[in-house]
JSON list of C-alpha atoms in Angstrom, two decimals:
[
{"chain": "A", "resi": 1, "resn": "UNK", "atom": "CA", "xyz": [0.00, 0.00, 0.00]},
{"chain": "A", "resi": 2, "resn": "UNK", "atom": "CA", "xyz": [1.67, 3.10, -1.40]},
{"chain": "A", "resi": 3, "resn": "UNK", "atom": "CA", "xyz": [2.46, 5.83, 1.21]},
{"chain": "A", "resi": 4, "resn": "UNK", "atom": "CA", "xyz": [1.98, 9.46, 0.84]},
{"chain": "A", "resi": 5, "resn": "UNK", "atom": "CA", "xyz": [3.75, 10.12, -2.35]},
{"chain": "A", "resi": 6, "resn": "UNK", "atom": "CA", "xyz": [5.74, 13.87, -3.46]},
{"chain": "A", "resi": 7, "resn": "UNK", "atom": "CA", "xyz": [7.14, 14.96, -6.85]},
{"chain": "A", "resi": 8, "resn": "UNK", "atom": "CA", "xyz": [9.68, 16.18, -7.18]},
{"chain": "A", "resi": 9, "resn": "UNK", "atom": "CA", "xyz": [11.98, 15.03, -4.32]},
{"chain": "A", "resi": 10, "resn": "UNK", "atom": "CA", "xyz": [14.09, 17.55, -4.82]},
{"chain": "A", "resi": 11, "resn": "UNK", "atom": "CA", "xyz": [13.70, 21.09, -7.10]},
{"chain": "A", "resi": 12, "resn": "UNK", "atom": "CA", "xyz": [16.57, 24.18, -7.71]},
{"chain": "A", "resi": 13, "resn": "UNK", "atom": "CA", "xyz": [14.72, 27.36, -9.26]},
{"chain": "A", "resi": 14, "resn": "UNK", "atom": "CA", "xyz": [15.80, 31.22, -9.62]},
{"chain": "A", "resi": 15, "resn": "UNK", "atom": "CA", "xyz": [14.52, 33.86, -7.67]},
{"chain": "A", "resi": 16, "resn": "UNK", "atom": "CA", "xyz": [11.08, 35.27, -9.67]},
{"chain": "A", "resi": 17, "resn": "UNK", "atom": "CA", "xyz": [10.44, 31.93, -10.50]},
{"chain": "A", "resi": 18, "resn": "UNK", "atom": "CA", "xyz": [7.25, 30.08, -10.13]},
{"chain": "A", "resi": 19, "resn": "UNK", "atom": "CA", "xyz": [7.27, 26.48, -8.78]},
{"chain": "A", "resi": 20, "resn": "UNK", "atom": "CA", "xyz": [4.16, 23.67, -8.70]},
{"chain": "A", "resi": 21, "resn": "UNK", "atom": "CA", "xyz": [4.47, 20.72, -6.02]},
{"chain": "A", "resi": 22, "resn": "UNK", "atom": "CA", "xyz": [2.86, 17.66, -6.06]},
{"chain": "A", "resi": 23, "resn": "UNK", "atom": "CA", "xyz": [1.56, 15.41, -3.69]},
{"chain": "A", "resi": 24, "resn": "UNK", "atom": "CA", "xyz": [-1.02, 11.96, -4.00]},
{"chain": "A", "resi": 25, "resn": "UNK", "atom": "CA", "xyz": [-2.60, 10.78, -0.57]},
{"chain": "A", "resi": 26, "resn": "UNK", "atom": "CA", "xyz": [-2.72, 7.64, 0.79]},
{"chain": "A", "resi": 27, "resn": "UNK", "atom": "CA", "xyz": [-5.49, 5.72, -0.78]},
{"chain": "A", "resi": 28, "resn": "UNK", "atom": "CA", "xyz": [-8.98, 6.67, 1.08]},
{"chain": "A", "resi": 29, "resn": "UNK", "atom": "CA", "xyz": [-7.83, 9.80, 2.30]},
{"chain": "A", "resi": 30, "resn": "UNK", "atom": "CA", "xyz": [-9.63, 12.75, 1.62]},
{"chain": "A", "resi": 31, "resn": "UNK", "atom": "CA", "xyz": [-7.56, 15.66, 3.13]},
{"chain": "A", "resi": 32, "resn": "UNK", "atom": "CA", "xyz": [-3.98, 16.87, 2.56]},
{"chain": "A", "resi": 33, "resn": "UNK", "atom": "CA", "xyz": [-2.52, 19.46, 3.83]},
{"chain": "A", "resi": 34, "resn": "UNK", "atom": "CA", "xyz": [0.87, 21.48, 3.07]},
{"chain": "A", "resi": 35, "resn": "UNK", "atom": "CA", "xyz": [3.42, 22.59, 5.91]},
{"chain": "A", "resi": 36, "resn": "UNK", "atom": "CA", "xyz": [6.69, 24.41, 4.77]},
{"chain": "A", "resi": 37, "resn": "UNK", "atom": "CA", "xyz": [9.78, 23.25, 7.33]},
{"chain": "A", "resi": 38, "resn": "UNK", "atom": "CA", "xyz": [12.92, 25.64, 6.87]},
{"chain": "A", "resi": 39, "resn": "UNK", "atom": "CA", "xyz": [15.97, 24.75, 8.81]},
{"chain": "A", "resi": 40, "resn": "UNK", "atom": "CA", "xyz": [16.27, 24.42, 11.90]},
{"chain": "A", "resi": 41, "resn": "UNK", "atom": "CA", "xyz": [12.72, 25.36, 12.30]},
{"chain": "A", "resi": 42, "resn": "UNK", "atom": "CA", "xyz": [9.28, 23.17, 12.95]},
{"chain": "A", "resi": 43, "resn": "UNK", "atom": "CA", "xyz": [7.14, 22.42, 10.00]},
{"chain": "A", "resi": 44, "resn": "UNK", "atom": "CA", "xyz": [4.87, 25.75, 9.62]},
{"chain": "A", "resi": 45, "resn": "UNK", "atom": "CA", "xyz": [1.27, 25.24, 8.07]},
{"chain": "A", "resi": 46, "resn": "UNK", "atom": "CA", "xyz": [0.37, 26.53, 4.55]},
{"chain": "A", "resi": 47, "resn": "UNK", "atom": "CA", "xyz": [-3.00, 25.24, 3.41]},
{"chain": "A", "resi": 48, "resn": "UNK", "atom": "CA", "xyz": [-5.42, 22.35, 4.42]},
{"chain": "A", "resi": 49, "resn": "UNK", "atom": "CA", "xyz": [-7.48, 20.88, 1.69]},
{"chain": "A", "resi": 50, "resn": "UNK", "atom": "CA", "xyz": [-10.67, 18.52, 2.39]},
{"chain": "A", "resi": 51, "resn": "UNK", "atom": "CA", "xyz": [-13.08, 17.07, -0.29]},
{"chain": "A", "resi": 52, "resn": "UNK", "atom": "CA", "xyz": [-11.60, 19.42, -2.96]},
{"chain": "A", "resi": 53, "resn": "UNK", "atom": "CA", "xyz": [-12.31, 22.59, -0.46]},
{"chain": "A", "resi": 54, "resn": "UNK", "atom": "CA", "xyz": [-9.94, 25.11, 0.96]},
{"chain": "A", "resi": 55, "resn": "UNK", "atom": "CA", "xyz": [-10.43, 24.26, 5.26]},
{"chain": "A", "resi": 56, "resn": "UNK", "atom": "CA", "xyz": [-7.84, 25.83, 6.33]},
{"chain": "A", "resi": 57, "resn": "UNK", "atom": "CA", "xyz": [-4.87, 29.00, 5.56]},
{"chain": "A", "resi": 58, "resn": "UNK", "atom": "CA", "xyz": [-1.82, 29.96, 7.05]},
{"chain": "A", "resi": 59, "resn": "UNK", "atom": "CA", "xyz": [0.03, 33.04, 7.58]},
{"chain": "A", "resi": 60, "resn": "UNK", "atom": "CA", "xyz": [1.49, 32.77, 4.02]},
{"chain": "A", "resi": 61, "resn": "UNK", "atom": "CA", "xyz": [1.40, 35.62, 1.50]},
{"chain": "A", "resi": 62, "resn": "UNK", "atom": "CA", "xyz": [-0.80, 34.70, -1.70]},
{"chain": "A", "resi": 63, "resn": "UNK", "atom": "CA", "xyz": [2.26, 33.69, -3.84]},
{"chain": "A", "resi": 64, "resn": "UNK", "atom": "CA", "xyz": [1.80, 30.91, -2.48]},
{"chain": "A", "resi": 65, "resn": "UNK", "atom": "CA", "xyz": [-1.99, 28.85, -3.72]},
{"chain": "A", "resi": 66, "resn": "UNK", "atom": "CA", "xyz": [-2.86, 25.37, -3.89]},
{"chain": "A", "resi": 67, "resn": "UNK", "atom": "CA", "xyz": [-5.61, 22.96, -4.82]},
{"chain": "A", "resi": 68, "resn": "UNK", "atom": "CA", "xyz": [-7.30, 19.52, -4.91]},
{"chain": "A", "resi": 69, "resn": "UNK", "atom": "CA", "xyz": [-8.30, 17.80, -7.28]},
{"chain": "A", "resi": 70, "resn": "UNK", "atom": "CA", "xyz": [-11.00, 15.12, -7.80]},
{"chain": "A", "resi": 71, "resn": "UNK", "atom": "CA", "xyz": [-8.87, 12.06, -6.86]},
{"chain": "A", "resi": 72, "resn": "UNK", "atom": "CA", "xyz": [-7.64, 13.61, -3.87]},
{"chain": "A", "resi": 73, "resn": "UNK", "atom": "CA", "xyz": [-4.16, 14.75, -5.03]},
{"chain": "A", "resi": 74, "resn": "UNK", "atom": "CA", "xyz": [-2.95, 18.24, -4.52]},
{"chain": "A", "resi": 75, "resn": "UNK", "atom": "CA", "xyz": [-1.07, 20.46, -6.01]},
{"chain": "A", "resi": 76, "resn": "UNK", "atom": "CA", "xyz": [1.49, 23.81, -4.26]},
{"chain": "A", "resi": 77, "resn": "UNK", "atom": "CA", "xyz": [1.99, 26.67, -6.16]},
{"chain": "A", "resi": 78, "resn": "UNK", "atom": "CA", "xyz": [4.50, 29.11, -5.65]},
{"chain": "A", "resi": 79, "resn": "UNK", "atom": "CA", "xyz": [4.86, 32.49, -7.30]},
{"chain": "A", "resi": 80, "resn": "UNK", "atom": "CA", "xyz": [7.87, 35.08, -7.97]},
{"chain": "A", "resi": 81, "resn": "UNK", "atom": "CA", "xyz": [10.31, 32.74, -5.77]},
{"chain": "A", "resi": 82, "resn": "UNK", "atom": "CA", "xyz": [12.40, 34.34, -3.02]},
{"chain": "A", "resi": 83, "resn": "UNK", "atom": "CA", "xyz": [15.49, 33.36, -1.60]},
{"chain": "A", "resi": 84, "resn": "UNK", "atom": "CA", "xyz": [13.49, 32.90, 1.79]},
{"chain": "A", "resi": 85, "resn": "UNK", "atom": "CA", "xyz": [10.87, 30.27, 0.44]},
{"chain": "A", "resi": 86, "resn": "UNK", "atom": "CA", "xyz": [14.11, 27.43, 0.35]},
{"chain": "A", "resi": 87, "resn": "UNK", "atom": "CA", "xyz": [12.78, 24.84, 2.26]},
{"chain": "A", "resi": 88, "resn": "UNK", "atom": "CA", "xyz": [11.26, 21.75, 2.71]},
{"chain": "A", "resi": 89, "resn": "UNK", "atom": "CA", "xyz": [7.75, 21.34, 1.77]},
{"chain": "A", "resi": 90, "resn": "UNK", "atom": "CA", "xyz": [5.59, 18.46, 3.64]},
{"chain": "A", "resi": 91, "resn": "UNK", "atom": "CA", "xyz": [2.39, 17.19, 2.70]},
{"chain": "A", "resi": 92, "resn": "UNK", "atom": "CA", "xyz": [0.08, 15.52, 5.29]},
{"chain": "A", "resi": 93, "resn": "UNK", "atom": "CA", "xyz": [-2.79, 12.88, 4.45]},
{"chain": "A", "resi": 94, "resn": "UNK", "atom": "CA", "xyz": [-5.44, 11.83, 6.41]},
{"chain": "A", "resi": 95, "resn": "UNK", "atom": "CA", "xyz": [-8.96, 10.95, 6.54]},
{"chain": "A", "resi": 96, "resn": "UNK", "atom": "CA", "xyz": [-10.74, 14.19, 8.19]},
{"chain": "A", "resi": 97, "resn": "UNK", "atom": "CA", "xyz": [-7.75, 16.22, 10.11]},
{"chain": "A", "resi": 98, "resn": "UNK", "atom": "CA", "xyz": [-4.01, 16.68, 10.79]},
{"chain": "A", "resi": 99, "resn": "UNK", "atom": "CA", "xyz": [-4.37, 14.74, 14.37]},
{"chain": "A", "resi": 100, "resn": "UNK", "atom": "CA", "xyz": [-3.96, 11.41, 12.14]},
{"chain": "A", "resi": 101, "resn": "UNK", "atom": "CA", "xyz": [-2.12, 12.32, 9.42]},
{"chain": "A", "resi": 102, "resn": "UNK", "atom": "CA", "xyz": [0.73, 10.60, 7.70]},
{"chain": "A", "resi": 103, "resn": "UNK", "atom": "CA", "xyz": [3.51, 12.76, 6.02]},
{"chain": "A", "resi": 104, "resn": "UNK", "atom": "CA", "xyz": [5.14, 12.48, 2.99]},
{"chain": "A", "resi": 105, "resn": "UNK", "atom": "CA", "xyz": [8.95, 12.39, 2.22]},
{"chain": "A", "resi": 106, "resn": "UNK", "atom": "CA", "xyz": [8.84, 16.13, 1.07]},
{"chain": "A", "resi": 107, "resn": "UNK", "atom": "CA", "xyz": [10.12, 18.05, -1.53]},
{"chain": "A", "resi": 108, "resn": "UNK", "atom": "CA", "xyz": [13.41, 19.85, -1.09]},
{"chain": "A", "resi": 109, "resn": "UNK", "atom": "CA", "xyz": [13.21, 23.80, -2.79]},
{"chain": "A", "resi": 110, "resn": "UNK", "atom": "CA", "xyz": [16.23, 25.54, -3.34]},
{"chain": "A", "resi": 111, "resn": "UNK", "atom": "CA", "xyz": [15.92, 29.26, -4.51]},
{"chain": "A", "resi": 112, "resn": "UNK", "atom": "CA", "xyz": [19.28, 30.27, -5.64]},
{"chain": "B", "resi": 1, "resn": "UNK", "atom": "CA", "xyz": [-1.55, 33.68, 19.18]},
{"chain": "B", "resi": 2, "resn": "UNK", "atom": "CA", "xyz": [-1.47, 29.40, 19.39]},
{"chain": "B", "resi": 3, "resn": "UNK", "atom": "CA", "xyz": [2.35, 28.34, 20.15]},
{"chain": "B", "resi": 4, "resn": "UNK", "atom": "CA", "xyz": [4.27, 25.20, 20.92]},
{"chain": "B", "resi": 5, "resn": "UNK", "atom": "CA", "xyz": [7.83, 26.06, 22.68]},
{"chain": "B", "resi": 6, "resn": "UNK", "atom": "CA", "xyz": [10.18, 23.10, 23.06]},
{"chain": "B", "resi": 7, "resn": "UNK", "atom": "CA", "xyz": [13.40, 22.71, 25.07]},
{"chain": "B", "resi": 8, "resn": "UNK", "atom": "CA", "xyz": [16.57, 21.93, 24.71]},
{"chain": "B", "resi": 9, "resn": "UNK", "atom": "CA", "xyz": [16.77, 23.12, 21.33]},
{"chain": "B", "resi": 10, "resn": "UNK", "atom": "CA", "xyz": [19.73, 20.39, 20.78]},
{"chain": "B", "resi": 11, "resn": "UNK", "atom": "CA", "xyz": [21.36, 17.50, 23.13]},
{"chain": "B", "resi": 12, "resn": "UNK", "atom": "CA", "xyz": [24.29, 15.39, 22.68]},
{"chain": "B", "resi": 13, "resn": "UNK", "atom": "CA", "xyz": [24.17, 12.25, 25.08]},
{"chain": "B", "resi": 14, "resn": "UNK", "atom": "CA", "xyz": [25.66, 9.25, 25.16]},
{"chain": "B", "resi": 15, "resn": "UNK", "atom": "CA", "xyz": [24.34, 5.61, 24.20]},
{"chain": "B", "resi": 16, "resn": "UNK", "atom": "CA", "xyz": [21.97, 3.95, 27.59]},
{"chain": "B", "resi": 17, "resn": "UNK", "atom": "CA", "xyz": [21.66, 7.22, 28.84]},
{"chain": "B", "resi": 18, "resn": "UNK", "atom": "CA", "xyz": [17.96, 8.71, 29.63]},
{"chain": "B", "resi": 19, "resn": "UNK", "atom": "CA", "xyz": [16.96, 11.66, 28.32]},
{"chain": "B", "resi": 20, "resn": "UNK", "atom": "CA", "xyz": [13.70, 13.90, 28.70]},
{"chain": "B", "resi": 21, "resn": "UNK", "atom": "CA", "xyz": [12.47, 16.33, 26.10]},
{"chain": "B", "resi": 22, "resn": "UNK", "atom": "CA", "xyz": [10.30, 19.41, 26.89]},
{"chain": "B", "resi": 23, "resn": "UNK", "atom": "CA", "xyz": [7.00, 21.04, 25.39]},
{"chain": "B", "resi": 24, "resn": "UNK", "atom": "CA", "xyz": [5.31, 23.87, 26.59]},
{"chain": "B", "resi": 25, "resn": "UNK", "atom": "CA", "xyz": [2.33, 25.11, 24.42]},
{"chain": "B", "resi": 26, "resn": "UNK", "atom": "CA", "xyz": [-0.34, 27.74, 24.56]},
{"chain": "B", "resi": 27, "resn": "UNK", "atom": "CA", "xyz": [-3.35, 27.12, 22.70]},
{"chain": "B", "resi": 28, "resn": "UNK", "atom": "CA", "xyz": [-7.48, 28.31, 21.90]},
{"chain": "B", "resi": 29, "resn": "UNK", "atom": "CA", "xyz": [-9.26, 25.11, 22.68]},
{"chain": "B", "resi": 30, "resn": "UNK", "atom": "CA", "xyz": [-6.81, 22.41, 23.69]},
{"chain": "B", "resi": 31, "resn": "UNK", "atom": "CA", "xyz": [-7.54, 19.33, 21.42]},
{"chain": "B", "resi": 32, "resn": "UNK", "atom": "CA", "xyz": [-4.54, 16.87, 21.13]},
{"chain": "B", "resi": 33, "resn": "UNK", "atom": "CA", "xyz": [-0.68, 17.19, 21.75]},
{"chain": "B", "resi": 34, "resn": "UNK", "atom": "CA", "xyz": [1.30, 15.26, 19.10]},
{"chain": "B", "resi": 35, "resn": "UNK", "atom": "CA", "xyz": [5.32, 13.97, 19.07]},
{"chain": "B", "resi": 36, "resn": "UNK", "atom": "CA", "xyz": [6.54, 13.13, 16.02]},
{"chain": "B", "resi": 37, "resn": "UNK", "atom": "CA", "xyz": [10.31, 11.76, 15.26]},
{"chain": "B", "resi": 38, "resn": "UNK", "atom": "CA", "xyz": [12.01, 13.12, 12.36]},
{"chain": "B", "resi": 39, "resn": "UNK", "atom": "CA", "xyz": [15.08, 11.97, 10.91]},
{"chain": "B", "resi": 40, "resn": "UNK", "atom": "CA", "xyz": [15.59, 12.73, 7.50]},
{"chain": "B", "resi": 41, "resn": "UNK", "atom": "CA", "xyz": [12.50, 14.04, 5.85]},
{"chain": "B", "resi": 42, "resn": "UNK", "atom": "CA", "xyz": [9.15, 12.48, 6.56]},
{"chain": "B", "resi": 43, "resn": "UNK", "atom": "CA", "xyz": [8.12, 12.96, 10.67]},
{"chain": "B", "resi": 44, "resn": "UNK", "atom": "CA", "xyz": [6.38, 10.08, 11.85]},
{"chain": "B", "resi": 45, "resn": "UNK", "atom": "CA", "xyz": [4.28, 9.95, 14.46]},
{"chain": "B", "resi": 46, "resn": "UNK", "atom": "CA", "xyz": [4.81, 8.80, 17.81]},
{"chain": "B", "resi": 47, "resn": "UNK", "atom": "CA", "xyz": [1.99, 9.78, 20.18]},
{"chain": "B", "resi": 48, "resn": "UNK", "atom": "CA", "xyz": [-0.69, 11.38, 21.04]},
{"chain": "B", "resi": 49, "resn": "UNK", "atom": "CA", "xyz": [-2.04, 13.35, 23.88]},
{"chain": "B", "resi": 50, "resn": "UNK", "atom": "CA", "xyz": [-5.24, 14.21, 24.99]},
{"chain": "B", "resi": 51, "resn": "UNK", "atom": "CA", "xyz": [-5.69, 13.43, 28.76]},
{"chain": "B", "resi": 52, "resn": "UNK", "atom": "CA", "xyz": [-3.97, 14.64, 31.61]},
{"chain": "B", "resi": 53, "resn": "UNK", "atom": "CA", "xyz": [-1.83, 12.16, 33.60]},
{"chain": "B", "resi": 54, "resn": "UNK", "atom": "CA", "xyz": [-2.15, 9.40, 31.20]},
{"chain": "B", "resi": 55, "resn": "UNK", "atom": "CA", "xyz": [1.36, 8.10, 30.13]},
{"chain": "B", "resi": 56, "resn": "UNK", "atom": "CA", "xyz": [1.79, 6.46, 26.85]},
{"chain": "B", "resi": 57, "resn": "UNK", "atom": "CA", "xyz": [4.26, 4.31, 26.63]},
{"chain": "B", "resi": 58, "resn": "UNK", "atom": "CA", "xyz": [5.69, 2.08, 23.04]},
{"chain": "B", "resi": 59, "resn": "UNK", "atom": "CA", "xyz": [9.08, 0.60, 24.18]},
{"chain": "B", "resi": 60, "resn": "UNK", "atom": "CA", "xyz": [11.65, 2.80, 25.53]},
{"chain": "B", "resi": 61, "resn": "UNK", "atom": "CA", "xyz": [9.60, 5.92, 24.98]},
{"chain": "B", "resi": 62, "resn": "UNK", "atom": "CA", "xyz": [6.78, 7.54, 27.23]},
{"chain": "B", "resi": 63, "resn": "UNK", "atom": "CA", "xyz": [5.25, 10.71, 27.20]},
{"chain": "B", "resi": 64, "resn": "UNK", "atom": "CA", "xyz": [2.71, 12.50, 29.55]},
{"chain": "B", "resi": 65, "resn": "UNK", "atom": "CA", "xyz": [0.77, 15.61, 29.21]},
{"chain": "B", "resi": 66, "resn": "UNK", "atom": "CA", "xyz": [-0.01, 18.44, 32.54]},
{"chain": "B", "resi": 67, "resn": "UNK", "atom": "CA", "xyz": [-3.01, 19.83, 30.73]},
{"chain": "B", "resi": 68, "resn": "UNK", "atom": "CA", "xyz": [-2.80, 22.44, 33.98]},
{"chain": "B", "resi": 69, "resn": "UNK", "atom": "CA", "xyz": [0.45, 23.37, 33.57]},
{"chain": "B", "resi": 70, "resn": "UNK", "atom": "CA", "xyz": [0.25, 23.53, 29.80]},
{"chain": "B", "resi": 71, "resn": "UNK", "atom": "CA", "xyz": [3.46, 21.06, 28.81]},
{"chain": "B", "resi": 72, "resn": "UNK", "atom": "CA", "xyz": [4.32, 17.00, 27.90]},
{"chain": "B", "resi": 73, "resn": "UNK", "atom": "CA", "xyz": [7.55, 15.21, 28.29]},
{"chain": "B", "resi": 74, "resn": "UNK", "atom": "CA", "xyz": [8.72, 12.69, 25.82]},
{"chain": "B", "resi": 75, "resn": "UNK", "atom": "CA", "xyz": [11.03, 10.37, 27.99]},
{"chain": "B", "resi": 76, "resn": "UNK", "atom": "CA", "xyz": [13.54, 7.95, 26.20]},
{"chain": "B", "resi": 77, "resn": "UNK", "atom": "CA", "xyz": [15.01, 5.36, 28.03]},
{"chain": "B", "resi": 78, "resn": "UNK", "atom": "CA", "xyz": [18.37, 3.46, 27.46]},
{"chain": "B", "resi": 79, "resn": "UNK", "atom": "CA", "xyz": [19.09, 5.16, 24.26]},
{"chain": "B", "resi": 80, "resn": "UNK", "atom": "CA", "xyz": [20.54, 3.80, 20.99]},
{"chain": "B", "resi": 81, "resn": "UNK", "atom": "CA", "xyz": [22.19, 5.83, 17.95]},
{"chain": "B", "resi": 82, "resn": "UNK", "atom": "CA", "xyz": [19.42, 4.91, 16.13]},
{"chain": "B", "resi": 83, "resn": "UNK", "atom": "CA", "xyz": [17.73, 7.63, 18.46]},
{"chain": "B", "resi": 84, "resn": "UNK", "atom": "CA", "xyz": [19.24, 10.18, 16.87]},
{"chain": "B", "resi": 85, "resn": "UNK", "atom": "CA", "xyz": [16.90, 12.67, 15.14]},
{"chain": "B", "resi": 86, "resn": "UNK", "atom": "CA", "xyz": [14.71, 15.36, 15.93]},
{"chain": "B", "resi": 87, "resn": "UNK", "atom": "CA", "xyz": [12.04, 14.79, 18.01]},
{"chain": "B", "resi": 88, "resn": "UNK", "atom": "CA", "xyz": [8.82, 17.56, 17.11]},
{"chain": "B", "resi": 89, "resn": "UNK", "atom": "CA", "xyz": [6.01, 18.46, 19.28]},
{"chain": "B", "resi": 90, "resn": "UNK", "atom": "CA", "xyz": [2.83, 19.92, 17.94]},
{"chain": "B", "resi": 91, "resn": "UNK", "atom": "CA", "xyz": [-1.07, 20.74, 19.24]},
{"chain": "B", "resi": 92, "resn": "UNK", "atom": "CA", "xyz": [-3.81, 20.46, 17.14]},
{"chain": "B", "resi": 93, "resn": "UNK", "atom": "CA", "xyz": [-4.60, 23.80, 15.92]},
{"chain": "B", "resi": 94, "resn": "UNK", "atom": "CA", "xyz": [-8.07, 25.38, 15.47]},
{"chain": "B", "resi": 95, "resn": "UNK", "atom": "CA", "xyz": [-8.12, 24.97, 11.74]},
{"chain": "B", "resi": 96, "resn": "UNK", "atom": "CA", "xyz": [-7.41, 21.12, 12.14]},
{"chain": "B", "resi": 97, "resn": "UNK", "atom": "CA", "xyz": [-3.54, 21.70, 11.27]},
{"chain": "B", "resi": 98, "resn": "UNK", "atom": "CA", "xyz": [-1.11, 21.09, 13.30]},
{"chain": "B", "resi": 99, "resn": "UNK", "atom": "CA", "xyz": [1.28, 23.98, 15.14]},
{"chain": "B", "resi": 100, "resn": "UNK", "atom": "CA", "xyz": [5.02, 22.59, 15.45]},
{"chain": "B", "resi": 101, "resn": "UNK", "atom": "CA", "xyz": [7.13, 24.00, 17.98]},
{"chain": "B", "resi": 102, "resn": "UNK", "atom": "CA", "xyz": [11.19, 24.06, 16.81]},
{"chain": "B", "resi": 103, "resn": "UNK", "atom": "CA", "xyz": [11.88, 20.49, 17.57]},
{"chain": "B", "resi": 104, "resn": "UNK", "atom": "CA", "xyz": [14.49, 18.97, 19.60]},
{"chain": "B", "resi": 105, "resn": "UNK", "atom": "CA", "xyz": [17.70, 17.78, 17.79]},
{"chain": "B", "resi": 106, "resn": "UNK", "atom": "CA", "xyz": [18.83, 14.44, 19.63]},
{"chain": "B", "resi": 107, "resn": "UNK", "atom": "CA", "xyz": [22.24, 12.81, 19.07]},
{"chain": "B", "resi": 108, "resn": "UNK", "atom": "CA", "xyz": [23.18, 9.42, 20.87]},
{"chain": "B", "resi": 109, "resn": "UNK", "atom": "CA", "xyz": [27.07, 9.09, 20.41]},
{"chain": "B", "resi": 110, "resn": "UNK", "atom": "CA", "xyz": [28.52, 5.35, 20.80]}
]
């Protein structure tokens, strides 16, 4: 049973840029969410997606948009890349909330 | 504003020593405290909190949650290298998202 799957692992883009991340949920799940982890830091939320609806925001400026589509996969999108947005970007499945989620292996963004 | 504070921020020990990590939190509505174990990308979970007083125990690691005093503990007993990693603490946030605090960076030297 495939785990929470990311593309790509690992990403190098110039400042201005724009950047799309992908993620598939475990099978059954129905919400993903998106955390950004720079280092040294926690993982910091981004969006929370459920049934194809935004649920949830966080303190991110709106470069930064996502989605869901109908099977449950999600896309990141990331505008007019800054040298600050390097990091690693997370994405959570689970059935209903991020209590029970399972993350993925993350994509590693480097802004140069 | 919700906030998870953890401490030590890093920790070196040495391999069958104990060692107990620190989370503090302030948050709307208390719903779940969560430790996760990350060591190279993906954290994975290793308990949840929602009682006070109740430890939770899976091997050499136990944690416990003062919902009074607003903080959990994760112990870890006789520790191995393969310990090493950084141990995250999060509450369930109102949104249903989780808030991290900075994590704990663990290493067990030989």
């Amino acid at each position: 049973d495939a785990g929470v799957t990311q593309s790509p692992t690992h990403l190098i883009k110039t400042r201005g840029q724009h950047v799309t991340l992908r993620c598939s949920p475990i099978s059954g799940h129905k919400s993903v969410s998106w955390y950004q982890q720079v280092l040294g830091q926690g993982p910091q939320f981004i969006f929370q997606y459920y049934e194809k609806e935004e649920r949830g925001r966080g303190n991110f400026p709106d470069r930064f948009s996502a989605r869901q589509f109908p099977n449950y996969s999600s896309e990141l999108n990331v505008n007019a890349l800054l040298l600050g947005d390097s990091a690693l970007y997370l994405c959570a499945s689970s059935f209903h909330g991020d209590r029970e989620a399972f993350f993925g292996q993350g994509t590693r963004l480097t802004v140069v | 504003e919700d906030k998870v504070v953890q401490s030590p921020l890093s920790l070196v020990v040495h391999e069958g020593d104990t060692v107990t990590l620190n989370c503090s939190y302030e948050v709307t509505n208390f719903r779940s405290l969560l430790w996760y174990k990350q060591e190279k990308k993906a954290p994975t979970f290793l308990f949840m909190l929602t009682s006070s007083g109740i430890e939770k125990k899976s091997g050499r690691l136990s944690s416990i949650l003062d919902k009074k005093e607003l903080f959990s503990i994760l112990n870890i007993t006789a520790t191995q290298t393969g310990d090493s990693a950084i141990y995250l603490c999060a509450v369930e946030g109102s949104q249903g998202n989780l808030i991290f605090g900075k994590g704990t960076k663990l290493s067990v030297k030989p």
